[in-house]
PDB file of C-alpha atoms in Angstrom:
ATOM      1  CA  MET A   1     -73.044 -29.518 -48.142  1.00 75.00           C
ATOM      2  CA  PRO A   2     -71.394 -32.485 -46.375  1.00 76.00           C
ATOM      3  CA  MET A   3     -70.173 -31.951 -42.822  1.00 78.00           C
ATOM      4  CA  HIS A   4     -66.390 -31.644 -42.322  1.00 83.00           C
ATOM      5  CA  PRO A   5     -65.006 -34.699 -40.425  1.00 81.00           C
ATOM      6  CA  MET A   6     -63.908 -32.523 -37.463  1.00 84.00           C
ATOM      7  CA  GLU A   7     -67.323 -30.878 -37.277  1.00 86.00           C
ATOM      8  CA  LYS A   8     -68.949 -34.326 -37.388  1.00 87.00           C
ATOM      9  CA  MET A   9     -66.670 -35.485 -34.547  1.00 88.00           C
ATOM     10  CA  LEU A  10     -67.573 -32.440 -32.441  1.00 91.00           C
ATOM     11  CA  HIS A  11     -71.298 -32.952 -33.020  1.00 90.00           C
ATOM     12  CA  GLN A  12     -71.001 -36.568 -31.822  1.00 94.00           C
ATOM     13  CA  ALA A  13     -69.441 -35.559 -28.491  1.00 96.00           C
ATOM     14  CA  LEU A  14     -70.667 -37.452 -25.452  1.00 97.00           C
ATOM     15  CA  PHE A  15     -70.321 -36.863 -21.726  1.00 97.00           C
ATOM     16  CA  LEU A  16     -67.686 -39.336 -20.530  1.00 98.00           C
ATOM     17  CA  GLN A  17     -67.234 -38.714 -16.795  1.00 96.00           C
ATOM     18  CA  SER A  18     -66.541 -36.225 -14.026  1.00 95.00           C
ATOM     19  CA  ALA A  19     -63.598 -36.324 -11.658  1.00 94.00           C
ATOM     20  CA  GLN A  20     -62.752 -34.427  -8.521  1.00 87.00           C
ATOM     21  CA  ARG A  21     -59.118 -35.539  -8.433  1.00 89.00           C
ATOM     22  CA  LEU A  22     -56.498 -36.535 -10.982  1.00 92.00           C
ATOM     23  CA  ASP A  23     -56.671 -40.200  -9.954  1.00 94.00           C
ATOM     24  CA  GLN A  24     -60.389 -40.237 -10.851  1.00 95.00           C
ATOM     25  CA  CYS A  25     -59.806 -39.029 -14.428  1.00 96.00           C
ATOM     26  CA  PRO A  26     -60.056 -41.280 -17.476  1.00 97.00           C
ATOM     27  CA  PRO A  27     -56.834 -43.079 -18.438  1.00 97.00           C
ATOM     28  CA  ASP A  28     -54.065 -40.593 -19.224  1.00 98.00           C
ATOM     29  CA  GLU A  29     -53.842 -41.374 -22.934  1.00 97.00           C
ATOM     30  CA  GLY A  30     -55.040 -39.805 -26.146  1.00 98.00           C
ATOM     31  CA  LEU A  31     -55.473 -36.055 -26.598  1.00 98.00           C
ATOM     32  CA  GLU A  32     -57.303 -33.532 -24.406  1.00 98.00           C
ATOM     33  CA  VAL A  33     -58.060 -29.865 -24.857  1.00 98.00           C
ATOM     34  CA  ALA A  34     -59.183 -28.197 -21.630  1.00 97.00           C
ATOM     35  CA  PHE A  35     -61.357 -25.100 -21.226  1.00 95.00           C
ATOM     36  CA  ALA A  36     -60.120 -22.861 -18.411  1.00 92.00           C
ATOM     37  CA  GLY A  37     -61.160 -19.454 -17.119  1.00 90.00           C
ATOM     38  CA  ARG A  38     -62.836 -17.503 -14.400  1.00 86.00           C
ATOM     39  CA  SER A  39     -66.089 -18.703 -12.910  1.00 80.00           C
ATOM     40  CA  ASN A  40     -68.974 -17.884 -15.238  1.00 82.00           C
ATOM     41  CA  ALA A  41     -66.726 -16.891 -18.175  1.00 84.00           C
ATOM     42  CA  GLY A  42     -68.546 -19.233 -20.550  1.00 87.00           C
ATOM     43  CA  LYS A  43     -66.459 -22.426 -20.590  1.00 91.00           C
ATOM     44  CA  SER A  44     -69.439 -24.791 -20.617  1.00 91.00           C
ATOM     45  CA  SER A  45     -71.318 -22.617 -23.109  1.00 90.00           C
ATOM     46  CA  ALA A  46     -68.320 -22.663 -25.453  1.00 92.00           C
ATOM     47  CA  ILE A  47     -68.207 -26.467 -25.324  1.00 95.00           C
ATOM     48  CA  ASN A  48     -71.922 -26.603 -26.083  1.00 94.00           C
ATOM     49  CA  ARG A  49     -71.504 -24.194 -28.974  1.00 92.00           C
ATOM     50  CA  LEU A  50     -68.527 -26.067 -30.447  1.00 93.00           C
ATOM     51  CA  THR A  51     -70.346 -29.378 -30.276  1.00 95.00           C
ATOM     52  CA  GLY A  52     -73.669 -28.004 -31.488  1.00 93.00           C
ATOM     53  CA  GLN A  53     -75.351 -29.425 -28.387  1.00 94.00           C
ATOM     54  CA  ARG A  54     -77.228 -27.114 -26.051  1.00 91.00           C
ATOM     55  CA  THR A  55     -77.105 -29.349 -22.990  1.00 91.00           C
ATOM     56  CA  LEU A  56     -73.886 -31.386 -23.266  1.00 94.00           C
ATOM     57  CA  ALA A  57     -72.006 -29.295 -20.686  1.00 91.00           C
ATOM     58  CA  ARG A  58     -74.124 -28.012 -17.811  1.00 87.00           C
ATOM     59  CA  THR A  59     -74.443 -24.214 -17.792  1.00 84.00           C
ATOM     60  CA  SER A  60     -75.683 -21.843 -15.126  1.00 71.00           C
ATOM     61  CA  LYS A  61     -75.937 -18.131 -14.498  1.00 67.00           C
ATOM     62  CA  THR A  62     -74.541 -18.773 -11.013  1.00 62.00           C
ATOM     63  CA  PRO A  63     -70.717 -18.699 -10.826  1.00 57.00           C
ATOM     64  CA  GLY A  64     -68.979 -21.791  -9.512  1.00 56.00           C
ATOM     65  CA  ARG A  65     -71.431 -24.477 -10.692  1.00 60.00           C
ATOM     66  CA  THR A  66     -68.730 -26.506 -12.461  1.00 68.00           C
ATOM     67  CA  GLN A  67     -66.944 -28.024  -9.486  1.00 76.00           C
ATOM     68  CA  LEU A  68     -65.401 -31.092 -11.117  1.00 86.00           C
ATOM     69  CA  LEU A  69     -63.232 -31.885 -14.122  1.00 92.00           C
ATOM     70  CA  ASN A  70     -65.834 -32.835 -16.747  1.00 95.00           C
ATOM     71  CA  PHE A  71     -64.673 -34.977 -19.659  1.00 98.00           C
ATOM     72  CA  PHE A  72     -66.444 -35.123 -23.025  1.00 98.00           C
ATOM     73  CA  GLN A  73     -65.427 -37.791 -25.500  1.00 98.00           C
ATOM     74  CA  LEU A  74     -65.112 -36.857 -29.168  1.00 97.00           C
ATOM     75  CA  ASP A  75     -63.781 -40.253 -30.277  1.00 96.00           C
ATOM     76  CA  GLU A  76     -61.624 -43.003 -28.786  1.00 95.00           C
ATOM     77  CA  GLU A  77     -58.545 -40.740 -28.735  1.00 96.00           C
ATOM     78  CA  ARG A  78     -59.859 -37.180 -28.226  1.00 97.00           C
ATOM     79  CA  ARG A  79     -61.612 -35.386 -25.372  1.00 98.00           C
ATOM     80  CA  LEU A  80     -62.681 -31.901 -24.326  1.00 98.00           C
ATOM     81  CA  VAL A  81     -62.381 -31.052 -20.629  1.00 97.00           C
ATOM     82  CA  ASP A  82     -64.488 -28.463 -18.797  1.00 94.00           C
ATOM     83  CA  LEU A  83     -62.396 -27.270 -15.842  1.00 91.00           C
ATOM     84  CA  PRO A  84     -63.782 -25.664 -12.670  1.00 85.00           C
ATOM     85  CA  GLY A  85     -63.662 -21.889 -12.866  1.00 81.00           C
ATOM     86  CA  TYR A  86     -61.382 -19.795 -10.763  1.00 76.00           C
ATOM     87  CA  GLY A  87     -62.078 -16.469  -9.134  1.00 64.00           C
ATOM     88  CA  TYR A  88     -65.554 -15.498  -8.004  1.00 57.00           C
ATOM     89  CA  ALA A  89     -67.783 -18.319  -6.848  1.00 57.00           C
ATOM     90  CA  LYS A  90     -70.143 -18.512  -3.878  1.00 63.00           C
ATOM     91  CA  VAL A  91     -68.154 -21.202  -2.100  1.00 63.00           C
ATOM     92  CA  SER A  92     -65.843 -21.237   0.881  1.00 72.00           C
ATOM     93  CA  LYS A  93     -62.216 -20.234   0.553  1.00 74.00           C
ATOM     94  CA  SER A  94     -61.176 -23.768   1.519  1.00 77.00           C
ATOM     95  CA  LYS A  95     -63.313 -25.193  -1.316  1.00 69.00           C
ATOM     96  CA  ARG A  96     -61.753 -22.724  -3.794  1.00 68.00           C
ATOM     97  CA  ASN A  97     -58.271 -23.730  -2.571  1.00 72.00           C
ATOM     98  CA  GLU A  98     -59.193 -27.396  -3.023  1.00 73.00           C
ATOM     99  CA  TRP A  99     -60.335 -26.691  -6.630  1.00 69.00           C
ATOM    100  CA  GLN A 100     -57.073 -24.816  -7.222  1.00 76.00           C
ATOM    101  CA  GLU A 101     -55.008 -27.729  -5.966  1.00 81.00           C
ATOM    102  CA  HIS A 102     -56.833 -30.216  -8.237  1.00 80.00           C
ATOM    103  CA  LEU A 103     -56.550 -27.838 -11.192  1.00 82.00           C
ATOM    104  CA  ASP A 104     -52.791 -27.475 -10.577  1.00 85.00           C
ATOM    105  CA  HIS A 105     -52.384 -31.268 -10.508  1.00 89.00           C
ATOM    106  CA  TYR A 106     -54.358 -31.679 -13.718  1.00 92.00           C
ATOM    107  CA  LEU A 107     -52.408 -28.984 -15.575  1.00 92.00           C
ATOM    108  CA  SER A 108     -48.976 -30.059 -14.388  1.00 92.00           C
ATOM    109  CA  GLU A 109     -49.330 -33.848 -14.473  1.00 95.00           C
ATOM    110  CA  ARG A 110     -51.813 -34.759 -17.213  1.00 96.00           C
ATOM    111  CA  GLN A 111     -49.875 -36.168 -20.176  1.00 97.00           C
ATOM    112  CA  ALA A 112     -52.951 -36.258 -22.453  1.00 98.00           C
ATOM    113  CA  LEU A 113     -53.392 -32.469 -22.133  1.00 98.00           C
ATOM    114  CA  VAL A 114     -52.255 -30.985 -25.458  1.00 98.00           C
ATOM    115  CA  GLY A 115     -53.918 -27.557 -25.423  1.00 97.00           C
ATOM    116  CA  LEU A 116     -55.919 -25.009 -23.470  1.00 96.00           C
ATOM    117  CA  VAL A 117     -58.735 -22.673 -24.357  1.00 96.00           C
ATOM    118  CA  LEU A 118     -58.722 -19.715 -21.952  1.00 95.00           C
ATOM    119  CA  MET A 119     -62.192 -18.196 -21.763  1.00 92.00           C
ATOM    120  CA  MET A 120     -62.292 -14.455 -21.231  1.00 90.00           C
ATOM    121  CA  ASP A 121     -65.462 -12.489 -20.502  1.00 84.00           C
ATOM    122  CA  ILE A 122     -64.922  -9.524 -22.811  1.00 85.00           C
ATOM    123  CA  ARG A 123     -66.596  -7.208 -20.285  1.00 84.00           C
ATOM    124  CA  HIS A 124     -63.723  -7.767 -17.832  1.00 83.00           C
ATOM    125  CA  PRO A 125     -59.953  -7.438 -18.361  1.00 85.00           C
ATOM    126  CA  LEU A 126     -57.679 -10.409 -17.802  1.00 88.00           C
ATOM    127  CA  LYS A 127     -57.161 -10.951 -14.083  1.00 87.00           C
ATOM    128  CA  ASP A 128     -54.002 -12.094 -12.270  1.00 87.00           C
ATOM    129  CA  PHE A 129     -54.906 -15.773 -12.496  1.00 84.00           C
ATOM    130  CA  ASP A 130     -55.620 -15.448 -16.233  1.00 89.00           C
ATOM    131  CA  LEU A 131     -52.141 -13.985 -16.661  1.00 91.00           C
ATOM    132  CA  LEU A 132     -50.683 -16.842 -14.592  1.00 89.00           C
ATOM    133  CA  MET A 133     -52.414 -19.312 -16.938  1.00 90.00           C
ATOM    134  CA  LEU A 134     -50.840 -17.563 -19.935  1.00 94.00           C
ATOM    135  CA  GLU A 135     -47.408 -17.599 -18.272  1.00 93.00           C
ATOM    136  CA  TRP A 136     -47.779 -21.265 -17.305  1.00 91.00           C
ATOM    137  CA  SER A 137     -48.749 -22.254 -20.853  1.00 93.00           C
ATOM    138  CA  ALA A 138     -45.725 -20.399 -22.264  1.00 95.00           C
ATOM    139  CA  GLN A 139     -43.337 -22.057 -19.787  1.00 94.00           C
ATOM    140  CA  ALA A 140     -44.901 -25.496 -20.370  1.00 93.00           C
ATOM    141  CA  ASN A 141     -44.868 -24.956 -24.142  1.00 95.00           C
ATOM    142  CA  MET A 142     -48.611 -25.650 -24.074  1.00 96.00           C
ATOM    143  CA  PRO A 143     -50.646 -24.248 -26.981  1.00 96.00           C
ATOM    144  CA  ILE A 144     -53.297 -21.853 -25.704  1.00 96.00           C
ATOM    145  CA  HIS A 145     -56.168 -20.057 -27.385  1.00 94.00           C
ATOM    146  CA  ILE A 146     -58.062 -17.136 -25.880  1.00 92.00           C
ATOM    147  CA  SER A 147     -61.770 -17.209 -26.556  1.00 91.00           C
ATOM    148  CA  ARG A 148     -63.685 -14.039 -25.813  1.00 86.00           C
ATOM    149  CA  SER A 149     -67.217 -14.558 -24.576  1.00 83.00           C
ATOM    150  CA  LYS A 150     -70.237 -12.441 -23.757  1.00 76.00           C
ATOM    151  CA  SER A 151     -69.689  -9.807 -26.433  1.00 66.00           C
ATOM    152  CA  LEU A 152     -72.665  -8.181 -28.120  1.00 57.00           C
ATOM    153  CA  ARG A 153     -71.563  -9.666 -31.415  1.00 56.00           C
ATOM    154  CA  GLY A 154     -71.352 -13.216 -30.097  1.00 54.00           C
ATOM    155  CA  TRP A 155     -68.640 -15.687 -29.431  1.00 51.00           C
ATOM    156  CA  ARG A 156     -65.105 -14.984 -30.711  1.00 51.00           C
ATOM    157  CA  MET A 157     -61.883 -16.983 -30.743  1.00 51.00           C
ATOM    158  CA  SER A 158     -58.428 -15.454 -30.756  1.00 49.00           C
ATOM    159  CA  ILE A 159     -55.281 -17.494 -31.180  1.00 48.00           C
ATOM    160  CA  ILE A 160     -52.038 -16.696 -29.375  1.00 47.00           C
TER     161      ILE A 160
END
């Protein structure tokens, strides 16, 4: 059976670049969908699963490994973005605050951002920051999807 054009686009995803700050991001044009969630919730794994590539986004069992905004190009106009996790990570409080500041700038100022995927480890309830992300997306009129990870039956996506 022939591959659907969207599936083909996902499977051709390439790492584009990493950025620590908003001014280091690719040009603010086109369309981006960002993956957000707690540290070690499965953001990078979800990107790998969606793209059918095991090593596109770097994964680790250690929370806090994704420390930069990582951009993956689908085509000239579309990108996926792996955001640093929030919550538990074995880093200093000042480093976590720095990540938070950069994440806030990306979410509030990035014009190319057209949607969020909020990763939720099904073994843990939504935390305060997860709820803040949901509230922010509602206020910003930003489409958001909740993807549940780490269930015994595999990866699930729920749409809000």
